[in-house]
mmCIF file of C-alpha atoms in Angstrom:
data_model
loop_
_atom_site.group_PDB
_atom_site.id
_atom_site.type_symbol
_atom_site.label_atom_id
_atom_site.label_comp_id
_atom_site.label_asym_id
_atom_site.label_seq_id
_atom_site.Cartn_x
_atom_site.Cartn_y
_atom_site.Cartn_z
ATOM 1 C CA MET A 1403 -23.479 8.621 -13.578
ATOM 2 C CA ASN A 1404 -19.796 7.860 -13.753
ATOM 3 C CA ILE A 1405 -18.813 11.166 -12.233
ATOM 4 C CA LEU A 1406 -21.407 10.959 -9.623
ATOM 5 C CA LEU A 1407 -19.647 7.388 -8.704
ATOM 6 C CA ILE A 1408 -16.177 9.176 -8.185
ATOM 7 C CA VAL A 1409 -17.133 11.817 -6.396
ATOM 8 C CA GLY A 1410 -18.994 9.809 -3.652
ATOM 9 C CA GLY A 1411 -16.259 7.891 -4.119
ATOM 10 C CA LEU A 1412 -13.965 10.232 -2.705
ATOM 11 C CA VAL A 1413 -16.402 11.216 0.081
ATOM 12 C CA LEU A 1414 -16.133 8.108 1.612
ATOM 13 C CA LEU A 1415 -12.632 7.696 1.022
ATOM 14 C CA ILE A 1416 -11.971 10.535 3.260
ATOM 15 C CA LEU A 1417 -14.651 9.745 6.110
ATOM 16 C CA GLY A 1418 -12.772 6.371 5.946
ATOM 17 C CA GLY A 1419 -9.488 7.687 6.874
ATOM 18 C CA ASN A 1420 -10.417 9.958 9.350
ATOM 19 C CA TRP A 1421 -11.968 7.076 10.842
ATOM 20 C CA LEU A 1422 -9.259 4.476 10.386
ATOM 21 C CA LEU A 1423 -6.751 7.450 11.415
ATOM 22 C CA LYS A 1424 -8.889 7.709 15.155
ATOM 23 C CA ALA A 1425 -8.426 3.750 15.621
ATOM 24 C CA ALA A 1426 -5.283 3.473 14.657
ATOM 25 C CA VAL A 1427 -3.778 5.691 17.521
ATOM 26 C CA ALA A 1428 -6.053 5.021 20.126
ATOM 27 C CA LEU A 1429 -5.336 1.338 19.516
ATOM 28 C CA SER A 1430 -1.661 2.147 19.453
ATOM 29 C CA LEU A 1431 -1.823 3.777 22.790
ATOM 30 C CA LYS A 1432 -4.033 1.094 24.162
ATOM 31 C CA LEU A 1433 -1.909 -1.503 23.392
ATOM 32 C CA GLU A 1434 1.458 0.156 23.731
ATOM 33 C CA ILE A 1435 2.579 -0.728 20.406
ATOM 34 C CA PRO A 1436 4.754 1.493 17.883
ATOM 35 C CA LYS A 1437 2.677 3.719 16.116
ATOM 36 C CA ILE A 1438 4.786 2.064 12.329
ATOM 37 C CA VAL A 1439 3.444 -1.373 13.880
ATOM 38 C CA ILE A 1440 -0.520 -0.428 13.869
ATOM 39 C CA GLY A 1441 0.165 1.299 10.224
ATOM 40 C CA MET A 1442 2.196 -1.452 9.219
ATOM 41 C CA THR A 1443 -1.036 -3.923 10.321
ATOM 42 C CA VAL A 1444 -4.218 -2.809 11.277
ATOM 43 C CA VAL A 1445 -4.292 -0.072 9.178
ATOM 44 C CA SER A 1446 -1.993 -1.572 5.907
ATOM 45 C CA PHE A 1447 -4.891 -4.684 6.015
ATOM 46 C CA ALA A 1448 -7.691 -2.109 5.952
ATOM 47 C CA THR A 1449 -6.578 -0.428 3.185
ATOM 48 C CA SER A 1450 -5.264 -3.372 1.438
ATOM 49 C CA ALA A 1451 -8.548 -4.650 1.738
ATOM 50 C CA PRO A 1452 -9.739 -3.445 -1.961
ATOM 51 C CA GLU A 1453 -6.773 -4.988 -3.482
ATOM 52 C CA LEU A 1454 -7.911 -8.562 -1.701
ATOM 53 C CA ILE A 1455 -11.565 -8.119 -2.674
ATOM 54 C CA VAL A 1456 -11.186 -7.265 -6.072
ATOM 55 C CA SER A 1457 -8.127 -10.015 -6.785
ATOM 56 C CA VAL A 1458 -9.689 -12.949 -5.271
ATOM 57 C CA ASN A 1459 -13.162 -11.966 -7.332
ATOM 58 C CA ALA A 1460 -11.121 -11.286 -10.324
ATOM 59 C CA ALA A 1461 -9.861 -14.715 -9.144
ATOM 60 C CA LEU A 1462 -12.886 -16.371 -9.185
ATOM 61 C CA GLU A 1463 -14.281 -15.290 -12.135
ATOM 62 C CA GLY A 1464 -11.322 -16.713 -14.176
ATOM 63 C CA PHE A 1465 -9.571 -13.345 -14.599
ATOM 64 C CA PRO A 1466 -6.978 -14.280 -11.963
ATOM 65 C CA ASP A 1467 -4.016 -11.613 -14.589
ATOM 66 C CA ILE A 1468 -6.190 -8.888 -13.188
ATOM 67 C CA ALA A 1469 -4.811 -9.355 -9.806
ATOM 68 C CA MET A 1470 -1.207 -9.707 -10.649
ATOM 69 C CA GLY A 1471 -1.914 -5.753 -12.535
ATOM 70 C CA ASN A 1472 -3.490 -4.947 -9.861
ATOM 71 C CA VAL A 1473 -0.811 -5.872 -7.640
ATOM 72 C CA ILE A 1474 1.641 -4.490 -9.077
ATOM 73 C CA GLY A 1475 0.474 -1.245 -10.221
ATOM 74 C CA SER A 1476 -0.995 -0.993 -6.941
ATOM 75 C CA ASN A 1477 2.326 -1.215 -5.069
ATOM 76 C CA ILE A 1478 4.017 1.277 -7.678
ATOM 77 C CA ALA A 1479 1.143 3.862 -7.115
ATOM 78 C CA ASN A 1480 1.533 3.590 -3.491
ATOM 79 C CA LEU A 1481 5.230 4.665 -3.532
ATOM 80 C CA GLY A 1482 5.299 6.566 -6.439
ATOM 81 C CA LEU A 1483 2.153 8.553 -6.527
ATOM 82 C CA VAL A 1484 1.125 7.577 -2.069
ATOM 83 C CA LEU A 1485 4.429 8.090 -0.929
ATOM 84 C CA GLY A 1486 5.498 11.328 -3.704
ATOM 85 C CA ILE A 1487 2.241 13.450 -2.697
ATOM 86 C CA THR A 1488 2.712 12.584 1.155
ATOM 87 C CA VAL A 1489 6.133 13.394 1.332
ATOM 88 C CA MET A 1490 5.912 16.849 -0.751
ATOM 89 C CA LEU A 1491 3.060 17.582 1.783
ATOM 90 C CA THR A 1492 5.496 17.167 4.718
ATOM 91 C CA THR A 1493 8.952 16.015 5.932
ATOM 92 C CA ILE A 1494 9.367 13.054 7.134
ATOM 93 C CA ASP A 1495 12.322 11.452 9.573
ATOM 94 C CA VAL A 1496 12.759 7.537 9.730
ATOM 95 C CA GLU A 1497 14.218 6.048 12.068
ATOM 96 C CA ARG A 1498 17.186 2.933 11.627
ATOM 97 C CA SER A 1499 14.628 0.487 11.928
ATOM 98 C CA PHE A 1500 13.123 1.619 8.882
ATOM 99 C CA TYR A 1501 16.547 0.465 6.952
ATOM 100 C CA LYS A 1502 17.034 -2.429 8.923
ATOM 101 C CA THR A 1503 13.552 -4.130 8.663
ATOM 102 C CA ASP A 1504 10.644 -2.365 7.341
ATOM 103 C CA TRP A 1505 12.373 -1.716 3.740
ATOM 104 C CA PRO A 1506 14.393 -4.822 3.650
ATOM 105 C CA VAL A 1507 11.218 -6.976 3.818
ATOM 106 C CA MET A 1508 9.305 -5.112 1.460
ATOM 107 C CA MET A 1509 12.077 -5.257 -1.079
ATOM 108 C CA LEU A 1510 12.610 -8.771 0.174
ATOM 109 C CA ALA A 1511 8.457 -9.810 -0.963
ATOM 110 C CA SER A 1512 9.264 -7.907 -3.908
ATOM 111 C CA ILE A 1513 12.112 -9.826 -5.126
ATOM 112 C CA LEU A 1514 10.436 -13.488 -3.867
ATOM 113 C CA LEU A 1515 7.619 -12.606 -6.175
ATOM 114 C CA TYR A 1516 9.698 -11.489 -9.174
ATOM 115 C CA LEU A 1517 11.441 -14.823 -8.156
ATOM 116 C CA PHE A 1518 8.704 -16.985 -8.560
ATOM 117 C CA VAL A 1519 7.059 -16.167 -11.836
ATOM 118 C CA PHE A 1520 10.683 -15.343 -13.445
ATOM 119 C CA TYR A 1521 11.078 -18.839 -14.346
ATOM 120 C CA ASP A 1522 7.636 -19.923 -15.441
ATOM 121 C CA ASP A 1523 5.401 -17.105 -15.714
ATOM 122 C CA VAL A 1524 3.296 -18.940 -13.028
ATOM 123 C CA LEU A 1525 2.414 -17.746 -9.302
ATOM 124 C CA SER A 1526 1.391 -21.383 -7.917
ATOM 125 C CA ARG A 1527 -0.839 -22.712 -5.132
ATOM 126 C CA VAL A 1528 2.344 -23.633 -3.324
ATOM 127 C CA GLU A 1529 4.044 -20.559 -4.506
ATOM 128 C CA GLY A 1530 0.772 -18.560 -2.485
ATOM 129 C CA VAL A 1531 1.410 -21.037 0.426
ATOM 130 C CA ILE A 1532 5.063 -19.468 0.506
ATOM 131 C CA LEU A 1533 3.849 -16.161 0.639
ATOM 132 C CA PHE A 1534 1.415 -16.462 2.970
ATOM 133 C CA THR A 1535 3.655 -18.382 5.483
ATOM 134 C CA ALA A 1536 6.048 -15.182 4.788
ATOM 135 C CA LEU A 1537 3.220 -12.820 6.183
ATOM 136 C CA ILE A 1538 2.353 -14.699 9.283
ATOM 137 C CA ALA A 1539 5.688 -14.925 10.030
ATOM 138 C CA PHE A 1540 6.226 -10.939 9.519
ATOM 139 C CA LEU A 1541 3.480 -10.118 11.883
ATOM 140 C CA VAL A 1542 4.817 -12.265 14.365
ATOM 141 C CA TYR A 1543 8.137 -10.578 14.300
ATOM 142 C CA LEU A 1544 6.748 -7.427 14.344
ATOM 143 C CA LEU A 1545 4.167 -7.397 16.956
ATOM 144 C CA LYS A 1546 6.854 -9.273 19.117
ATOM 145 C CA PHE A 1547 10.445 -6.787 18.148
ATOM 146 C CA GLN A 1548 9.595 -3.600 15.866
ATOM 147 C CA LYS A 1549 10.890 -0.602 17.564
ATOM 148 C CA PRO A 1550 9.159 3.283 15.927
ATOM 149 C CA ALA A 1551 10.698 3.695 13.027
ATOM 150 C CA VAL A 1552 10.046 6.873 12.249
ATOM 151 C CA VAL A 1553 9.861 10.609 15.016
ATOM 152 C CA ASP A 1554 6.583 11.429 16.371
ATOM 153 C CA ASP A 1555 6.331 15.234 16.731
ATOM 154 C CA TYR A 1556 3.422 15.749 18.745
ATOM 155 C CA ALA A 1557 2.897 12.385 21.135
ATOM 156 C CA GLU A 1558 1.408 14.160 23.569
ATOM 157 C CA ASP A 1559 -1.733 15.115 21.174
ATOM 158 C CA ASP A 1560 -3.090 11.612 21.122
ATOM 159 C CA GLU A 1561 -6.356 10.949 22.266
ATOM 160 C CA PRO A 1562 -7.569 7.995 23.980
ATOM 161 C CA LEU A 1563 -10.487 6.015 23.066
ATOM 162 C CA GLU A 1564 -12.334 3.442 24.586
ATOM 163 C CA LEU A 1565 -12.366 -0.064 23.633
ATOM 164 C CA TYR A 1566 -15.638 0.095 21.992
ATOM 165 C CA LYS A 1567 -15.093 3.345 19.620
ATOM 166 C CA VAL A 1568 -11.784 1.568 18.759
ATOM 167 C CA VAL A 1569 -13.624 -1.276 17.451
ATOM 168 C CA LEU A 1570 -16.592 0.900 16.132
ATOM 169 C CA PHE A 1571 -14.282 3.511 14.545
ATOM 170 C CA LEU A 1572 -11.767 0.371 12.626
ATOM 171 C CA VAL A 1573 -15.235 -1.330 11.233
ATOM 172 C CA LEU A 1574 -16.332 2.705 9.800
ATOM 173 C CA GLY A 1575 -12.774 3.077 8.093
ATOM 174 C CA GLY A 1576 -12.682 -0.486 6.622
ATOM 175 C CA VAL A 1577 -16.430 -0.461 5.190
ATOM 176 C CA ALA A 1578 -15.936 3.414 3.912
ATOM 177 C CA LEU A 1579 -12.713 2.936 2.269
ATOM 178 C CA TRP A 1580 -13.285 -0.522 0.734
ATOM 179 C CA GLY A 1581 -17.000 1.140 -0.424
ATOM 180 C CA GLY A 1582 -15.572 4.397 -1.780
ATOM 181 C CA SER A 1583 -13.389 2.276 -3.365
ATOM 182 C CA GLU A 1584 -15.435 0.710 -4.623
ATOM 183 C CA SER A 1585 -17.119 3.480 -6.450
ATOM 184 C CA LEU A 1586 -14.059 5.052 -7.508
ATOM 185 C CA ILE A 1587 -12.856 2.127 -9.508
ATOM 186 C CA ARG A 1588 -16.649 1.713 -11.225
ATOM 187 C CA GLY A 1589 -16.704 5.060 -12.056
ATOM 188 C CA ALA A 1590 -13.039 5.200 -13.548
ATOM 189 C CA VAL A 1591 -13.363 1.859 -15.355
ATOM 190 C CA GLY A 1592 -16.806 3.447 -16.653
ATOM 191 C CA MET A 1593 -14.892 6.409 -18.204
ATOM 192 C CA ALA A 1594 -11.458 3.806 -19.482
ATOM 193 C CA GLU A 1595 -13.895 2.095 -20.910
ATOM 194 C CA SER A 1596 -15.886 4.508 -22.655
ATOM 195 C CA PHE A 1597 -12.378 5.856 -24.147
ATOM 196 C CA GLY A 1598 -12.004 2.647 -25.605
ATOM 197 C CA VAL A 1599 -8.863 1.778 -23.298
ATOM 198 C CA SER A 1600 -7.060 -1.868 -23.219
ATOM 199 C CA LYS A 1601 -7.953 -3.883 -19.953
ATOM 200 C CA ARG A 1602 -4.174 -3.930 -18.916
ATOM 201 C CA VAL A 1603 -3.813 -0.189 -19.517
ATOM 202 C CA ILE A 1604 -6.651 -0.069 -17.117
ATOM 203 C CA ALA A 1605 -5.424 -2.891 -14.376
ATOM 204 C CA ILE A 1606 -1.993 -1.494 -14.286
ATOM 205 C CA THR A 1607 -3.443 2.572 -13.761
ATOM 206 C CA VAL A 1608 -7.245 2.770 -13.624
ATOM 207 C CA VAL A 1609 -7.796 0.059 -11.332
ATOM 208 C CA SER A 1610 -4.493 0.348 -9.232
ATOM 209 C CA ILE A 1611 -4.774 3.633 -8.651
ATOM 210 C CA GLY A 1612 -8.055 3.400 -6.842
ATOM 211 C CA THR A 1613 -7.661 0.568 -4.812
ATOM 212 C CA SER A 1614 -4.624 2.699 -3.821
ATOM 213 C CA ILE A 1615 -6.881 5.443 -2.944
ATOM 214 C CA PRO A 1616 -7.327 4.196 0.205
ATOM 215 C CA GLU A 1617 -3.256 4.565 1.004
ATOM 216 C CA LEU A 1618 -3.540 7.898 -0.509
ATOM 217 C CA ALA A 1619 -6.541 9.092 1.701
ATOM 218 C CA ALA A 1620 -5.226 7.613 5.278
ATOM 219 C CA SER A 1621 -1.820 8.637 4.590
ATOM 220 C CA VAL A 1622 -2.611 12.393 3.804
ATOM 221 C CA ILE A 1623 -4.992 12.874 6.923
ATOM 222 C CA ALA A 1624 -2.568 10.458 9.084
ATOM 223 C CA VAL A 1625 -0.234 13.532 7.637
ATOM 224 C CA MET A 1626 -2.677 16.351 8.423
ATOM 225 C CA LYS A 1627 -2.788 15.576 11.737
ATOM 226 C CA ARG A 1628 0.526 14.832 11.716
ATOM 227 C CA GLU A 1629 0.891 11.119 12.397
ATOM 228 C CA LYS A 1630 3.533 10.590 9.858
ATOM 229 C CA ALA A 1631 4.540 7.149 11.679
ATOM 230 C CA ILE A 1632 1.200 5.574 10.651
ATOM 231 C CA SER A 1633 1.018 6.999 7.584
ATOM 232 C CA LEU A 1634 4.751 5.601 6.635
ATOM 233 C CA GLY A 1635 4.001 2.206 8.051
ATOM 234 C CA ASN A 1636 0.062 2.295 6.142
ATOM 235 C CA LEU A 1637 2.458 2.232 2.710
ATOM 236 C CA ILE A 1638 5.053 -0.105 3.133
ATOM 237 C CA GLY A 1639 2.894 -2.379 4.877
ATOM 238 C CA SER A 1640 -0.164 -1.953 2.438
ATOM 239 C CA ASN A 1641 2.795 -2.925 -0.579
ATOM 240 C CA VAL A 1642 3.729 -6.447 1.775
ATOM 241 C CA PHE A 1643 0.177 -7.330 2.803
ATOM 242 C CA ASN A 1644 -0.227 -6.530 -1.260
ATOM 243 C CA ILE A 1645 2.416 -10.018 -2.529
ATOM 244 C CA LEU A 1646 2.481 -11.908 0.503
ATOM 245 C CA ALA A 1647 -1.746 -11.674 1.422
ATOM 246 C CA VAL A 1648 -3.411 -10.440 -1.993
ATOM 247 C CA LEU A 1649 -0.870 -12.297 -3.985
ATOM 248 C CA GLY A 1650 -0.749 -15.157 -1.993
ATOM 249 C CA ILE A 1651 -4.329 -15.690 -0.923
ATOM 250 C CA THR A 1652 -5.669 -15.676 -4.636
ATOM 251 C CA SER A 1653 -2.473 -18.050 -6.196
ATOM 252 C CA MET A 1654 -3.942 -19.818 -3.336
ATOM 253 C CA VAL A 1655 -7.660 -19.778 -5.096
ATOM 254 C CA HIS A 1656 -6.787 -20.009 -8.142
ATOM 255 C CA PRO A 1657 -2.903 -19.853 -9.752
ATOM 256 C CA ILE A 1658 -2.260 -16.925 -11.487
ATOM 257 C CA THR A 1659 -0.795 -16.776 -15.000
ATOM 258 C CA VAL A 1660 1.093 -13.943 -15.476
ATOM 259 C CA ASP A 1661 1.100 -12.104 -18.969
ATOM 260 C CA LYS A 1662 4.613 -11.368 -20.388
ATOM 261 C CA ALA A 1663 3.279 -7.818 -21.005
ATOM 262 C CA PHE A 1664 3.452 -7.761 -17.033
ATOM 263 C CA SER A 1665 6.909 -8.368 -17.125
ATOM 264 C CA SER A 1666 8.432 -4.733 -17.539
ATOM 265 C CA ASP A 1667 5.644 -3.723 -14.555
ATOM 266 C CA LEU A 1668 7.788 -6.204 -12.300
ATOM 267 C CA TYR A 1669 10.776 -4.314 -13.133
ATOM 268 C CA TRP A 1670 9.109 -0.783 -12.468
ATOM 269 C CA MET A 1671 8.061 -2.042 -9.404
ATOM 270 C CA LEU A 1672 11.460 -3.532 -8.116
ATOM 271 C CA ALA A 1673 12.748 0.002 -9.033
ATOM 272 C CA PHE A 1674 10.153 1.596 -6.770
ATOM 273 C CA ALA A 1675 11.004 -0.268 -3.747
ATOM 274 C CA PHE A 1676 14.349 -0.065 -4.402
ATOM 275 C CA VAL A 1677 15.256 3.583 -4.473
ATOM 276 C CA VAL A 1678 13.031 4.350 -0.823
ATOM 277 C CA LEU A 1679 15.996 3.691 0.845
ATOM 278 C CA PRO A 1680 18.759 5.836 -1.190
ATOM 279 C CA LEU A 1681 16.059 8.774 -0.786
ATOM 280 C CA VAL A 1682 16.165 8.315 2.648
ATOM 281 C CA PHE A 1683 19.907 9.328 2.831
ATOM 282 C CA LEU A 1684 19.844 11.403 -0.010
ATOM 283 C CA PRO A 1685 20.957 14.653 0.069
ATOM 284 C CA LYS A 1686 20.178 14.296 4.183
ATOM 285 C CA GLY A 1687 20.098 11.310 5.564
ATOM 286 C CA LEU A 1688 17.205 9.614 7.626
ATOM 287 C CA ARG A 1689 14.459 11.959 6.095
ATOM 288 C CA LEU A 1690 11.837 12.320 3.049
ATOM 289 C CA GLY A 1691 11.215 15.699 1.871
ATOM 290 C CA TRP A 1692 10.017 17.229 -1.480
ATOM 291 C CA ARG A 1693 12.559 17.083 -3.489
ATOM 292 C CA ASP A 1694 12.415 13.156 -2.757
ATOM 293 C CA GLY A 1695 8.530 13.294 -3.641
ATOM 294 C CA LEU A 1696 9.186 14.744 -6.508
ATOM 295 C CA VAL A 1697 11.305 12.793 -7.919
ATOM 296 C CA LEU A 1698 8.596 9.889 -6.820
ATOM 297 C CA LEU A 1699 6.078 11.409 -8.271
ATOM 298 C CA GLY A 1700 7.493 12.411 -11.677
ATOM 299 C CA SER A 1701 8.958 8.870 -11.994
ATOM 300 C CA TYR A 1702 5.481 8.024 -11.177
ATOM 301 C CA VAL A 1703 3.645 9.953 -13.919
ATOM 302 C CA PHE A 1704 6.318 8.651 -16.570
ATOM 303 C CA PHE A 1705 5.794 5.169 -15.596
ATOM 304 C CA VAL A 1706 1.805 6.044 -16.806
ATOM 305 C CA TYR A 1707 3.078 8.055 -19.805
ATOM 306 C CA LEU A 1708 4.783 4.407 -21.297
ATOM 307 C CA THR A 1709 2.168 2.185 -20.219
ATOM 308 C CA ILE A 1710 -0.660 4.422 -22.030
#
């Protein structure tokens, strides 16, 4: 049964990633907005929906710490696993706005979360409101001022769609990604529990990887269809959404007490967020290639090994 849930989840994720990508490209054309903005908003919100649903449900059921483990693990997986695999498949050339806006916002959100929980090991309702307010400010800035941060090699291949089709593909893609991730998580957690794995390890690895699968599906499909801006924007935006929206909303529902065991995981999250910037400049400026992918993926495998 667990294997069937995993396979069914993967099928839904592939379909959902395709539909979401179609809608995202068409929406970018229709609104004349840079694709990275669509990636960091519409696609990120859709692919972060599993984290939000899992985290709020966990808080309502009296397990808000699972929400923290889920987000920290998911942010690490987004950069170590998903970005690592993505840039091993293709080289991504980035523009200056990546290190002037996109990366700094992700880094600041990560540092803000760390500072909020550093002294008292609690993410309070007030701090949740601050995080969510920062998200609104970020979205307003993106829509008004953001410029393309990734070179688009095949802009002429973009396919316009009628508005009702854009909405249809957005809804279908979002639902399929949510359903696929739920199915995958249930199957994976079921298998992990049958082997006697602890809840923290399940939250920081199995659940976080499971809720990062939509990002992986959307990013890999975007890369295969040469939509690199949507791929990178999705990952950066998803990490920002996870902290500012998922933890912001969850802590407003129920304050999150952070287990001491998550302290080292927070440092790992900060390290992965930071290391993306030097990788963009080394060994060749403003580019992420297969060597960078190996560094990210290798670091993620090492993190999982230490956690287990």
